[in-house]
Amino acid sequence: MGEIFTVAATCFTLILVGLVLGFGLLKIQGGEE
């Protein structure tokens, strides 16, 4: 049970970080251009 929770938490964190980084890059690119 602990393993599943760890994997789910890791996936959620990776997705969250990916969204934040992607949004940040889009904002930076939009501001530069």
PDB file of C-alpha atoms in Angstrom:
ATOM      1  CA  MET A   1       0.000   0.000   0.000  1.00  0.00           C
ATOM      2  CA  GLY A   2       2.804   2.416   0.884  1.00  0.00           C
ATOM      3  CA  GLU A   3       4.462   1.769  -2.477  1.00  0.00           C
ATOM      4  CA  ILE A   4       1.343   2.723  -4.462  1.00  0.00           C
ATOM      5  CA  PHE A   5       0.974   5.945  -2.476  1.00  0.00           C
ATOM      6  CA  THR A   6       4.625   6.833  -3.072  1.00  0.00           C
ATOM      7  CA  VAL A   7       4.325   6.215  -6.820  1.00  0.00           C
ATOM      8  CA  ALA A   8       1.093   8.241  -7.012  1.00  0.00           C
ATOM      9  CA  ALA A   9       2.646  11.117  -5.052  1.00  0.00           C
ATOM     10  CA  THR A  10       5.730  11.070  -7.299  1.00  0.00           C
ATOM     11  CA  CYS A  11       3.621  11.136 -10.485  1.00  0.00           C
ATOM     12  CA  PHE A  12       1.469  13.953  -9.103  1.00  0.00           C
ATOM     13  CA  THR A  13       4.547  15.970  -8.159  1.00  0.00           C
ATOM     14  CA  LEU A  14       6.166  15.452 -11.573  1.00  0.00           C
ATOM     15  CA  ILE A  15       2.975  16.515 -13.366  1.00  0.00           C
ATOM     16  CA  LEU A  16       2.595  19.562 -11.119  1.00  0.00           C
ATOM     17  CA  VAL A  17       6.227  20.606 -11.679  1.00  0.00           C
ATOM     18  CA  GLY A  18       5.834  20.048 -15.430  1.00  0.00           C
ATOM     19  CA  LEU A  19       2.753  22.270 -15.563  1.00  0.00           C
ATOM     20  CA  VAL A  20       4.416  25.033 -13.546  1.00  0.00           C
ATOM     21  CA  LEU A  21       7.585  24.922 -15.674  1.00  0.00           C
ATOM     22  CA  GLY A  22       5.608  24.807 -18.918  1.00  0.00           C
ATOM     23  CA  PHE A  23       3.428  27.752 -17.869  1.00  0.00           C
ATOM     24  CA  GLY A  24       6.483  29.702 -16.744  1.00  0.00           C
ATOM     25  CA  LEU A  25       8.305  29.094 -20.036  1.00  0.00           C
ATOM     26  CA  LEU A  26       5.255  30.163 -22.036  1.00  0.00           C
ATOM     27  CA  LYS A  27       4.981  33.348 -19.974  1.00  0.00           C
ATOM     28  CA  ILE A  28       8.690  34.132 -20.399  1.00  0.00           C
ATOM     29  CA  GLN A  29       8.614  33.472 -24.150  1.00  0.00           C
ATOM     30  CA  GLY A  30       5.462  35.555 -24.564  1.00  0.00           C
ATOM     31  CA  GLY A  31       7.021  38.438 -22.638  1.00  0.00           C
ATOM     32  CA  GLU A  32      10.338  38.314 -24.512  1.00  0.00           C
ATOM     33  CA  GLU A  33       8.671  38.333 -27.931  1.00  0.00           C
TER      34      GLU A  33
END
